[in-house]
mmCIF file of C-alpha atoms and ligand atoms in Angstrom:
data_model
loop_
_atom_site.group_PDB
_atom_site.id
_atom_site.type_symbol
_atom_site.label_atom_id
_atom_site.label_comp_id
_atom_site.label_asym_id
_atom_site.label_seq_id
_atom_site.Cartn_x
_atom_site.Cartn_y
_atom_site.Cartn_z
ATOM 1 C CA MET K 1 0.158 -22.887 21.373
ATOM 2 C CA ALA K 2 3.114 -23.164 19.027
ATOM 3 C CA ALA K 3 6.567 -22.831 20.544
ATOM 4 C CA SER K 4 8.328 -19.508 20.157
ATOM 5 C CA PRO K 5 11.554 -19.468 18.106
ATOM 6 C CA GLU K 6 13.572 -18.932 21.326
ATOM 7 C CA HIS K 7 11.882 -21.933 22.837
ATOM 8 C CA MET K 8 12.774 -23.973 19.756
ATOM 9 C CA ALA K 9 16.411 -23.034 19.948
ATOM 10 C CA ASN K 10 16.895 -23.613 23.656
ATOM 11 C CA ASP K 11 14.752 -26.505 24.689
ATOM 12 C CA ALA K 12 16.490 -29.872 24.911
ATOM 13 C CA LEU K 13 13.344 -31.353 23.376
ATOM 14 C CA PHE K 14 14.449 -29.956 20.065
ATOM 15 C CA ARG K 15 17.190 -32.419 19.395
ATOM 16 C CA ASN K 16 19.443 -32.155 16.388
ATOM 17 C CA ASP K 17 21.566 -35.216 17.075
ATOM 18 C CA TRP K 18 19.229 -37.924 15.825
ATOM 19 C CA GLN K 19 20.943 -41.168 14.902
ATOM 20 C CA ARG K 20 19.744 -43.319 12.006
ATOM 21 C CA GLU K 21 19.176 -46.301 14.300
ATOM 22 C CA GLU K 22 16.774 -44.320 16.516
ATOM 23 C CA ILE K 23 14.799 -43.173 13.486
ATOM 24 C CA ARG K 24 14.772 -46.713 12.092
ATOM 25 C CA GLU K 25 13.285 -47.912 15.389
ATOM 26 C CA LEU K 26 10.501 -45.338 15.113
ATOM 27 C CA PHE K 27 9.673 -46.507 11.582
ATOM 28 C CA ASN K 28 9.634 -50.107 12.844
ATOM 29 C CA LEU K 29 7.063 -49.457 15.583
ATOM 30 C CA PRO K 30 3.639 -51.039 15.196
ATOM 31 C CA PHE K 31 1.557 -48.531 13.203
ATOM 32 C CA VAL K 32 -0.831 -47.650 16.003
ATOM 33 C CA ASP K 33 1.977 -47.124 18.512
ATOM 34 C CA LEU K 34 3.804 -44.857 16.071
ATOM 35 C CA VAL K 35 0.731 -42.751 15.305
ATOM 36 C CA PHE K 36 -0.116 -42.508 19.008
ATOM 37 C CA ARG K 37 3.383 -41.227 19.809
ATOM 38 C CA ALA K 38 3.209 -38.726 16.987
ATOM 39 C CA GLN K 39 -0.217 -37.469 18.062
ATOM 40 C CA THR K 40 0.961 -37.193 21.672
ATOM 41 C CA GLN K 41 3.903 -34.997 20.603
ATOM 42 C CA HIS K 42 1.644 -33.032 18.298
ATOM 43 C CA ARG K 43 -0.696 -32.055 21.136
ATOM 44 C CA ARG K 44 2.163 -30.649 23.185
ATOM 45 C CA PHE K 45 2.737 -27.890 20.669
ATOM 46 C CA PHE K 46 -0.362 -27.504 18.521
ATOM 47 C CA ASP K 47 -4.113 -27.462 18.595
ATOM 48 C CA PRO K 48 -4.701 -30.808 16.802
ATOM 49 C CA ASN K 49 -7.841 -29.498 15.099
ATOM 50 C CA GLU K 50 -6.190 -26.518 13.446
ATOM 51 C CA ILE K 51 -4.677 -26.584 10.006
ATOM 52 C CA GLN K 52 -2.461 -24.034 8.286
ATOM 53 C CA VAL K 53 -3.166 -23.393 4.600
ATOM 54 C CA SER K 54 -0.830 -21.989 1.943
ATOM 55 C CA THR K 55 -1.598 -21.271 -1.701
ATOM 56 C CA LEU K 56 0.978 -21.705 -4.456
ATOM 57 C CA LEU K 57 1.549 -19.701 -7.606
ATOM 58 C CA SER K 58 4.135 -20.374 -10.283
ATOM 59 C CA ILE K 59 5.563 -16.935 -11.068
ATOM 60 C CA LYS K 60 8.019 -18.230 -13.697
ATOM 61 C CA THR K 61 7.231 -21.526 -15.353
ATOM 62 C CA GLY K 62 9.294 -24.198 -17.110
ATOM 63 C CA GLY K 63 12.576 -24.126 -19.016
ATOM 64 C CA CYS K 64 14.641 -24.761 -15.894
ATOM 65 C CA PRO K 65 18.277 -25.756 -16.567
ATOM 66 C CA GLU K 66 18.365 -28.238 -13.644
ATOM 67 C CA ASP K 67 17.765 -31.968 -14.150
ATOM 68 C CA CYS K 68 15.609 -32.882 -11.107
ATOM 69 C CA ALA K 69 14.215 -36.248 -12.225
ATOM 70 C CA TYR K 70 10.771 -35.596 -10.731
ATOM 71 C CA CYS K 71 10.173 -32.155 -12.142
ATOM 72 C CA PRO K 72 7.854 -31.216 -15.000
ATOM 73 C CA GLN K 73 9.581 -27.822 -15.220
ATOM 74 C CA SER K 74 13.042 -29.046 -16.137
ATOM 75 C CA GLY K 75 13.912 -27.870 -19.663
ATOM 76 C CA ARG K 76 15.609 -31.226 -20.231
ATOM 77 C CA TYR K 77 12.424 -33.273 -20.392
ATOM 78 C CA ASP K 78 9.545 -33.023 -22.810
ATOM 79 C CA THR K 79 6.539 -32.755 -20.539
ATOM 80 C CA GLY K 80 4.461 -30.579 -22.858
ATOM 81 C CA LEU K 81 4.496 -27.765 -20.335
ATOM 82 C CA GLU K 82 4.117 -24.246 -21.687
ATOM 83 C CA ARG K 83 6.930 -21.962 -20.553
ATOM 84 C CA GLU K 84 6.117 -18.583 -19.060
ATOM 85 C CA ARG K 85 8.361 -15.626 -18.262
ATOM 86 C CA LEU K 86 8.302 -13.939 -14.873
ATOM 87 C CA LEU K 87 4.754 -12.708 -14.241
ATOM 88 C CA PRO K 88 4.081 -8.983 -13.811
ATOM 89 C CA VAL K 89 3.451 -7.874 -10.217
ATOM 90 C CA GLU K 90 -0.226 -7.065 -10.970
ATOM 91 C CA LYS K 91 -0.919 -10.676 -11.994
ATOM 92 C CA VAL K 92 0.694 -11.961 -8.827
ATOM 93 C CA VAL K 93 -1.312 -9.580 -6.654
ATOM 94 C CA GLU K 94 -4.498 -10.621 -8.439
ATOM 95 C CA ALA K 95 -3.815 -14.315 -7.710
ATOM 96 C CA ALA K 96 -2.883 -13.532 -4.109
ATOM 97 C CA GLY K 97 -6.122 -11.582 -3.638
ATOM 98 C CA ALA K 98 -8.117 -14.527 -4.989
ATOM 99 C CA ALA K 99 -6.274 -16.913 -2.643
ATOM 100 C CA LYS K 100 -7.048 -14.670 0.313
ATOM 101 C CA ALA K 101 -10.717 -14.460 -0.665
ATOM 102 C CA LYS K 102 -10.846 -18.277 -0.575
ATOM 103 C CA GLY K 103 -9.458 -18.330 2.955
ATOM 104 C CA SER K 104 -5.749 -18.858 2.394
ATOM 105 C CA THR K 105 -3.357 -17.175 4.817
ATOM 106 C CA ARG K 106 0.038 -17.722 3.171
ATOM 107 C CA PHE K 107 0.990 -17.143 -0.449
ATOM 108 C CA CYS K 108 3.927 -19.110 -1.832
ATOM 109 C CA MET K 109 5.503 -17.966 -5.096
ATOM 110 C CA GLY K 110 7.674 -20.451 -7.004
ATOM 111 C CA ALA K 111 10.049 -19.902 -9.908
ATOM 112 C CA ALA K 112 11.665 -22.499 -12.167
ATOM 113 C CA TRP K 113 15.149 -21.107 -11.718
ATOM 114 C CA ARG K 114 18.420 -22.772 -10.774
ATOM 115 C CA ALA K 115 19.282 -19.511 -9.014
ATOM 116 C CA PRO K 116 17.820 -16.025 -9.505
ATOM 117 C CA LYS K 117 19.877 -13.140 -10.866
ATOM 118 C CA ASP K 118 20.132 -10.001 -8.763
ATOM 119 C CA ARG K 119 17.771 -8.172 -11.125
ATOM 120 C CA ASP K 120 15.218 -10.990 -10.684
ATOM 121 C CA ILE K 121 15.445 -10.473 -6.950
ATOM 122 C CA GLU K 122 14.501 -6.805 -7.352
ATOM 123 C CA GLN K 123 11.364 -7.837 -9.230
ATOM 124 C CA VAL K 124 10.334 -10.532 -6.776
ATOM 125 C CA ALA K 125 11.017 -8.175 -3.855
ATOM 126 C CA GLU K 126 8.260 -5.961 -5.285
ATOM 127 C CA MET K 127 5.931 -8.966 -5.320
ATOM 128 C CA VAL K 128 6.696 -9.753 -1.682
ATOM 129 C CA ALA K 129 5.881 -6.213 -0.604
ATOM 130 C CA ALA K 130 2.644 -6.128 -2.639
ATOM 131 C CA VAL K 131 1.406 -9.517 -1.376
ATOM 132 C CA LYS K 132 2.194 -8.546 2.202
ATOM 133 C CA GLU K 133 0.080 -5.399 1.743
ATOM 134 C CA LEU K 134 -2.912 -7.710 1.280
ATOM 135 C CA GLY K 135 -2.331 -9.085 4.756
ATOM 136 C CA LEU K 136 -1.011 -12.467 3.633
ATOM 137 C CA GLU K 137 2.105 -14.228 4.860
ATOM 138 C CA THR K 138 4.673 -14.522 2.082
ATOM 139 C CA CYS K 139 6.788 -17.452 0.966
ATOM 140 C CA MET K 140 9.064 -17.905 -2.044
ATOM 141 C CA THR K 141 10.949 -20.748 -3.663
ATOM 142 C CA LEU K 142 13.383 -19.536 -6.300
ATOM 143 C CA GLY K 143 16.298 -21.983 -6.191
ATOM 144 C CA MET K 144 19.751 -21.282 -4.765
ATOM 145 C CA LEU K 145 20.347 -17.861 -3.211
ATOM 146 C CA THR K 146 23.434 -15.859 -2.307
ATOM 147 C CA LYS K 147 23.775 -14.363 1.132
ATOM 148 C CA SER K 148 23.057 -10.833 -0.100
ATOM 149 C CA GLN K 149 19.951 -12.031 -1.948
ATOM 150 C CA THR K 150 18.521 -13.526 1.242
ATOM 151 C CA MET K 151 19.143 -10.223 2.998
ATOM 152 C CA ARG K 152 17.375 -8.318 0.220
ATOM 153 C CA LEU K 153 14.365 -10.659 0.455
ATOM 154 C CA LYS K 154 14.224 -10.260 4.220
ATOM 155 C CA GLN K 155 14.291 -6.502 3.802
ATOM 156 C CA ALA K 156 11.368 -6.761 1.350
ATOM 157 C CA GLY K 157 9.400 -8.523 4.098
ATOM 158 C CA LEU K 158 9.649 -12.178 3.046
ATOM 159 C CA ASP K 159 8.359 -14.427 5.853
ATOM 160 C CA TYR K 160 9.319 -17.933 4.578
ATOM 161 C CA TYR K 161 11.702 -19.425 2.024
ATOM 162 C CA ASN K 162 11.126 -22.937 0.691
ATOM 163 C CA HIS K 163 14.161 -24.957 -0.325
ATOM 164 C CA ASN K 164 13.914 -28.730 -0.088
ATOM 165 C CA LEU K 165 16.570 -31.360 0.560
ATOM 166 C CA ASP K 166 14.314 -33.713 -1.430
ATOM 167 C CA THR K 167 15.796 -37.083 -0.322
ATOM 168 C CA SER K 168 18.664 -38.732 1.565
ATOM 169 C CA PRO K 169 22.242 -37.695 0.718
ATOM 170 C CA GLU K 170 22.863 -41.218 -0.715
ATOM 171 C CA TYR K 171 19.865 -41.293 -3.039
ATOM 172 C CA TYR K 172 20.213 -37.657 -4.075
ATOM 173 C CA PRO K 173 22.717 -38.260 -6.945
ATOM 174 C CA GLN K 174 20.177 -40.532 -8.629
ATOM 175 C CA ILE K 175 17.664 -37.685 -8.647
ATOM 176 C CA ILE K 176 19.676 -34.529 -9.385
ATOM 177 C CA SER K 177 23.129 -34.108 -10.878
ATOM 178 C CA THR K 178 23.213 -30.357 -11.515
ATOM 179 C CA ARG K 179 23.489 -29.153 -7.923
ATOM 180 C CA THR K 180 24.755 -30.779 -4.754
ATOM 181 C CA TYR K 181 23.288 -31.504 -1.361
ATOM 182 C CA ARG K 182 25.912 -29.151 0.018
ATOM 183 C CA ASP K 183 24.664 -26.327 -2.266
ATOM 184 C CA ARG K 184 21.221 -26.792 -0.773
ATOM 185 C CA LEU K 185 22.505 -26.729 2.789
ATOM 186 C CA GLU K 186 24.370 -23.519 2.033
ATOM 187 C CA THR K 187 21.240 -21.742 0.750
ATOM 188 C CA LEU K 188 19.365 -22.947 3.836
ATOM 189 C CA ARG K 189 22.071 -21.478 6.044
ATOM 190 C CA TYR K 190 21.860 -18.083 4.307
ATOM 191 C CA VAL K 191 18.080 -18.074 4.656
ATOM 192 C CA ARG K 192 18.339 -18.874 8.357
ATOM 193 C CA GLU K 193 21.042 -16.254 8.929
ATOM 194 C CA ALA K 194 18.938 -13.586 7.208
ATOM 195 C CA GLY K 195 16.146 -14.251 9.722
ATOM 196 C CA ILE K 196 13.675 -15.692 7.202
ATOM 197 C CA ALA K 197 11.707 -18.717 8.433
ATOM 198 C CA VAL K 198 12.808 -21.958 6.782
ATOM 199 C CA CYS K 199 10.452 -24.249 4.851
ATOM 200 C CA CYS K 200 12.354 -27.416 4.005
ATOM 201 C CA GLY K 201 11.246 -30.964 3.293
ATOM 202 C CA GLY K 202 11.379 -33.562 0.574
ATOM 203 C CA ILE K 203 9.646 -35.964 -1.767
ATOM 204 C CA VAL K 204 8.799 -39.601 -1.191
ATOM 205 C CA GLY K 205 7.562 -42.191 -3.673
ATOM 206 C CA MET K 206 10.556 -41.654 -5.967
ATOM 207 C CA GLY K 207 11.537 -45.339 -5.873
ATOM 208 C CA GLU K 208 13.687 -44.765 -2.784
ATOM 209 C CA GLU K 209 14.101 -47.231 0.094
ATOM 210 C CA ARG K 210 12.811 -46.661 3.602
ATOM 211 C CA GLU K 211 16.437 -46.011 4.542
ATOM 212 C CA ASP K 212 16.349 -42.942 2.261
ATOM 213 C CA ARG K 213 13.232 -41.614 3.972
ATOM 214 C CA ILE K 214 15.060 -42.149 7.264
ATOM 215 C CA GLY K 215 18.109 -40.323 5.875
ATOM 216 C CA LEU K 216 16.007 -37.387 4.644
ATOM 217 C CA LEU K 217 14.257 -36.954 7.997
ATOM 218 C CA GLN K 218 17.571 -37.244 9.831
ATOM 219 C CA GLU K 219 19.070 -34.428 7.714
ATOM 220 C CA LEU K 220 16.021 -32.222 8.278
ATOM 221 C CA ALA K 221 15.868 -32.799 12.027
ATOM 222 C CA ASN K 222 19.619 -32.361 12.466
ATOM 223 C CA LEU K 223 19.779 -28.941 10.816
ATOM 224 C CA PRO K 224 21.124 -26.431 13.371
ATOM 225 C CA LYS K 225 17.511 -25.402 13.952
ATOM 226 C CA HIS K 226 14.407 -27.309 12.858
ATOM 227 C CA PRO K 227 12.709 -25.857 9.782
ATOM 228 C CA GLU K 228 9.556 -23.987 10.846
ATOM 229 C CA SER K 229 7.769 -25.763 8.039
ATOM 230 C CA VAL K 230 8.409 -29.276 6.664
ATOM 231 C CA PRO K 231 6.675 -30.154 3.387
ATOM 232 C CA ILE K 232 6.343 -33.886 2.762
ATOM 233 C CA ASN K 233 5.570 -34.291 -0.936
ATOM 234 C CA LEU K 234 4.315 -37.503 -2.494
ATOM 235 C CA LEU K 235 5.774 -37.640 -5.995
ATOM 236 C CA VAL K 236 3.345 -36.396 -8.625
ATOM 237 C CA GLN K 237 4.270 -38.518 -11.594
ATOM 238 C CA VAL K 238 4.434 -36.468 -14.765
ATOM 239 C CA GLU K 239 4.739 -37.949 -18.226
ATOM 240 C CA GLY K 240 8.081 -37.161 -19.813
ATOM 241 C CA THR K 241 10.001 -36.981 -16.519
ATOM 242 C CA PRO K 242 12.463 -39.800 -15.704
ATOM 243 C CA LEU K 243 10.471 -40.711 -12.583
ATOM 244 C CA GLN K 244 7.283 -41.369 -14.462
ATOM 245 C CA GLY K 245 6.429 -45.005 -13.750
ATOM 246 C CA ALA K 246 8.329 -45.136 -10.428
ATOM 247 C CA GLU K 247 6.949 -47.769 -8.078
ATOM 248 C CA SER K 248 4.180 -46.231 -6.001
ATOM 249 C CA LEU K 249 4.583 -45.954 -2.252
ATOM 250 C CA ASP K 250 2.414 -47.885 0.212
ATOM 251 C CA PRO K 251 0.030 -45.232 1.614
ATOM 252 C CA LEU K 252 0.649 -46.459 5.172
ATOM 253 C CA GLU K 253 4.390 -45.968 4.671
ATOM 254 C CA PHE K 254 3.605 -42.381 3.703
ATOM 255 C CA VAL K 255 1.651 -41.952 6.948
ATOM 256 C CA ARG K 256 4.585 -43.434 8.865
ATOM 257 C CA THR K 257 6.898 -40.870 7.259
ATOM 258 C CA VAL K 258 4.610 -38.061 8.415
ATOM 259 C CA ALA K 259 4.448 -39.512 11.945
ATOM 260 C CA VAL K 260 8.230 -39.798 12.230
ATOM 261 C CA ALA K 261 8.651 -36.218 10.932
ATOM 262 C CA ARG K 262 6.246 -35.071 13.660
ATOM 263 C CA ILE K 263 8.173 -36.906 16.394
ATOM 264 C CA LEU K 264 11.593 -35.653 15.270
ATOM 265 C CA MET K 265 10.452 -32.049 14.732
ATOM 266 C CA PRO K 266 7.658 -31.650 17.282
ATOM 267 C CA ALA K 267 6.992 -27.913 16.916
ATOM 268 C CA SER K 268 7.345 -27.625 13.130
ATOM 269 C CA ARG K 269 4.436 -27.384 10.732
ATOM 270 C CA VAL K 270 4.427 -30.694 8.862
ATOM 271 C CA ARG K 271 2.780 -30.089 5.495
ATOM 272 C CA LEU K 272 0.907 -32.702 3.542
ATOM 273 C CA SER K 273 2.111 -31.270 0.224
ATOM 274 C CA ALA K 274 2.117 -32.488 -3.387
ATOM 275 C CA GLY K 275 0.254 -35.682 -4.196
ATOM 276 C CA ARG K 276 -3.025 -35.110 -2.353
ATOM 277 C CA THR K 277 -5.114 -35.704 -5.493
ATOM 278 C CA ASP K 278 -3.940 -39.323 -5.287
ATOM 279 C CA MET K 279 -4.940 -39.637 -1.617
ATOM 280 C CA SER K 280 -8.339 -40.605 -0.245
ATOM 281 C CA ASP K 281 -9.970 -38.436 2.421
ATOM 282 C CA GLU K 282 -9.347 -41.295 4.840
ATOM 283 C CA MET K 283 -5.628 -41.319 4.088
ATOM 284 C CA GLN K 284 -5.425 -37.567 4.574
ATOM 285 C CA ALA K 285 -7.275 -37.931 7.880
ATOM 286 C CA LEU K 286 -4.685 -40.511 8.959
ATOM 287 C CA CYS K 287 -1.919 -38.051 8.038
ATOM 288 C CA PHE K 288 -3.555 -35.381 10.230
ATOM 289 C CA LEU K 289 -3.770 -37.924 13.045
ATOM 290 C CA ALA K 290 -0.064 -38.641 12.510
ATOM 291 C CA GLY K 291 0.758 -34.961 12.963
ATOM 292 C CA ALA K 292 0.422 -33.260 9.578
ATOM 293 C CA ASN K 293 -1.074 -29.822 10.191
ATOM 294 C CA SER K 294 -0.728 -27.898 6.981
ATOM 295 C CA VAL K 295 -1.701 -28.297 3.320
ATOM 296 C CA PHE K 296 -1.414 -26.517 -0.004
ATOM 297 C CA TYR K 297 -4.835 -25.117 -0.681
ATOM 298 C CA GLY K 298 -6.188 -24.168 -4.125
ATOM 299 C CA GLU K 299 -6.763 -25.994 -7.415
ATOM 300 C CA LYS K 300 -3.166 -25.921 -8.544
ATOM 301 C CA LEU K 301 0.236 -26.639 -7.035
ATOM 302 C CA LEU K 302 2.845 -25.035 -9.334
ATOM 303 C CA THR K 303 2.007 -26.760 -12.608
ATOM 304 C CA THR K 304 0.018 -29.833 -11.521
ATOM 305 C CA GLU K 305 -3.392 -30.428 -9.981
ATOM 306 C CA ASN K 306 -4.330 -30.079 -6.330
ATOM 307 C CA PRO K 307 -7.762 -30.852 -4.797
ATOM 308 C CA GLU K 308 -10.524 -28.275 -5.365
ATOM 309 C CA SER K 309 -10.826 -25.766 -2.511
ATOM 310 C CA SER K 310 -14.455 -26.748 -2.063
ATOM 311 C CA ALA K 311 -13.429 -30.403 -1.583
ATOM 312 C CA ASP K 312 -10.873 -29.352 1.032
ATOM 313 C CA GLN K 313 -13.404 -27.184 2.816
ATOM 314 C CA ARG K 314 -15.760 -30.156 2.944
ATOM 315 C CA LEU K 315 -12.983 -32.391 4.250
ATOM 316 C CA PHE K 316 -12.007 -29.907 6.991
ATOM 317 C CA GLU K 317 -15.648 -29.581 7.968
ATOM 318 C CA ARG K 318 -16.153 -33.351 8.135
ATOM 319 C CA LEU K 319 -13.075 -33.589 10.347
ATOM 320 C CA GLY K 320 -14.033 -30.595 12.517
ATOM 321 C CA MET K 321 -10.815 -28.821 11.546
ATOM 322 C CA THR K 322 -10.446 -25.059 11.308
ATOM 323 C CA VAL K 323 -7.918 -22.910 9.471
ATOM 324 C CA ALA K 324 -5.098 -21.633 11.688
ATOM 325 C CA THR K 325 -4.670 -17.883 11.890
ATOM 326 C CA PRO K 326 -1.314 -16.456 10.781
ATOM 327 C CA GLY K 327 1.163 -16.026 13.573
ATOM 328 C CA SER K 328 0.191 -19.335 15.140
ATOM 329 C CA GLN K 329 3.348 -20.478 13.264
HETATM 330 N N1 LIG J 401 13.342 -24.236 -8.714
HETATM 331 C C1 LIG J 401 13.273 -24.084 -7.320
HETATM 332 C C2 LIG J 401 13.936 -25.224 -6.579
HETATM 333 O O1 LIG J 401 13.962 -26.342 -7.077
HETATM 334 O O2 LIG J 401 14.434 -24.981 -5.478
HETATM 335 C C3 LIG J 401 11.874 -23.881 -6.780
HETATM 336 C C4 LIG J 401 10.699 -24.629 -7.362
HETATM 337 S S1 LIG J 401 10.712 -26.399 -7.186
HETATM 338 C C5 LIG J 401 9.404 -26.878 -8.278
HETATM 339 C C6 LIG J 401 10.122 -26.672 -5.535
HETATM 340 C C7 LIG J 401 10.006 -28.087 -5.056
HETATM 341 O O3 LIG J 401 8.870 -28.714 -5.605
HETATM 342 C C8 LIG J 401 11.126 -29.064 -5.361
HETATM 343 O O4 LIG J 401 12.207 -28.924 -4.506
HETATM 344 C C9 LIG J 401 10.458 -30.398 -5.137
HETATM 345 O O5 LIG J 401 10.660 -30.834 -3.817
HETATM 346 C C10 LIG J 401 8.974 -30.100 -5.394
HETATM 347 N N2 LIG J 401 8.487 -30.820 -6.595
HETATM 348 C C11 LIG J 401 8.758 -30.515 -7.872
HETATM 349 N N3 LIG J 401 8.178 -31.383 -8.721
HETATM 350 C C12 LIG J 401 7.505 -32.276 -7.948
HETATM 351 C C13 LIG J 401 6.720 -33.425 -8.246
HETATM 352 N N4 LIG J 401 6.522 -33.851 -9.489
HETATM 353 N N5 LIG J 401 6.180 -34.105 -7.204
HETATM 354 C C14 LIG J 401 6.397 -33.685 -5.932
HETATM 355 N N6 LIG J 401 7.134 -32.617 -5.603
HETATM 356 C C15 LIG J 401 7.698 -31.921 -6.588
HETATM 357 C C1 LIG J 402 7.015 -28.045 -1.896
HETATM 358 O O1 LIG J 402 7.682 -28.735 -1.089
HETATM 359 N N1 LIG J 402 6.075 -28.503 -2.713
HETATM 360 C C2 LIG J 402 5.542 -27.451 -3.540
HETATM 361 C C3 LIG J 402 6.256 -26.192 -2.992
HETATM 362 N N2 LIG J 402 7.179 -26.754 -2.051
HETATM 363 C C4 LIG J 402 6.870 -25.250 -3.905
HETATM 364 C C5 LIG J 402 5.689 -27.689 -5.011
HETATM 365 C C6 LIG J 402 5.103 -28.992 -5.476
HETATM 366 C C7 LIG J 402 5.252 -29.039 -6.952
HETATM 367 C C8 LIG J 402 4.549 -30.204 -7.560
HETATM 368 C C9 LIG J 402 4.734 -30.252 -9.024
HETATM 369 C C10 LIG J 402 4.155 -29.083 -9.769
HETATM 370 O O2 LIG J 402 2.987 -28.704 -9.542
HETATM 371 O O3 LIG J 402 4.839 -28.543 -10.657
HETATM 372 FE FE1 LIG J 403 14.191 -26.561 -11.716
HETATM 373 FE FE2 LIG J 403 13.239 -26.508 -9.242
HETATM 374 FE FE3 LIG J 403 12.194 -28.160 -11.111
HETATM 375 FE FE4 LIG J 403 14.618 -28.662 -10.170
HETATM 376 S S1 LIG J 403 12.702 -28.661 -8.986
HETATM 377 S S2 LIG J 403 14.005 -28.697 -12.344
HETATM 378 S S3 LIG J 403 15.393 -26.608 -9.859
HETATM 379 S S4 LIG J 403 12.127 -25.943 -11.121
#
């Protein structure tokens, strides 16, 4: 039921000229009206009872030179995290096999790099090919890429690349100083041009204002083409990071953010991403009603906790939701 890429590019429904005022008005709607509009859009493009599931693996952990204020893997903060070099391909394949056995359909490999070196790309290209052999969709998040690196990853068979904008352009300098918003947009452009599907979203609950959530969603929706996948992360507060102790976000404001993402990007997978261990089943159900239709599945995100697979299976069963088959976008 998902729209084809051609459909996404050509249909006037897929606007990329959203104005802040229009998005503000959506956020200001009464909650029930907003969720109803989001669910109505959702049903035009998706089976509302289907959920896509991706499993994460950190293939290179910690010691990152960047200063992202939320991140336990930055080498600048003492978070007690044990660093790990790039994993051997066999270990990655083993983890991917286990994820598949538990019912996952996409395997997302993350590395704590600012930007990979060309020789790193050769190693991760091997991982992509091996994970694909298992019949899983592949995704990677490795930091900034050059144009030729995106082409090499495409050639290896990479299906998705995750690279987040994280927050609004105005709030961004308070969160990261070591790379610019423009750097991120450039990597996204290379990924798109190489023909790899784009996974791009952000983090909320970082002490930002609603206006910053509006600004983030505006940037995402006004990319030349909507990202196929939009992860909405709720900050996982980690001791030792500058954002530890940030004011927590009203759960209903989180649901509103999901609903607005769904309305602005009607045919994209909106992923309820980091932060689910802090959410009740009822809150997650509200997010699904507001148009979220993907989650990270498996006990661990990259370095922090995620709900147990058995708990998620129970939740899906209680909600009558089934796992989407790959190819349904
Ligand atoms: N180093 C690469 C990069 O930053 O592009 C890839 C890995 S990085 C950990 C991937 C994404 O995870 C970040 O862009 C951020 O959005 C998200 N993330 C990291 N730490 C988080 C946290 N504590 N809570 C929520 N999301 C987080
Ligand atoms: C995304 O948007 N969220 C995921 C994935 N893309 C790579 C990562 C969340 C990381 C949460 C903190 C951690 O576990 O280290
Ligand atoms: Fe490094 Fe990525 Fe963490 Fe930023 S988010 S510190 S780039 S691993």
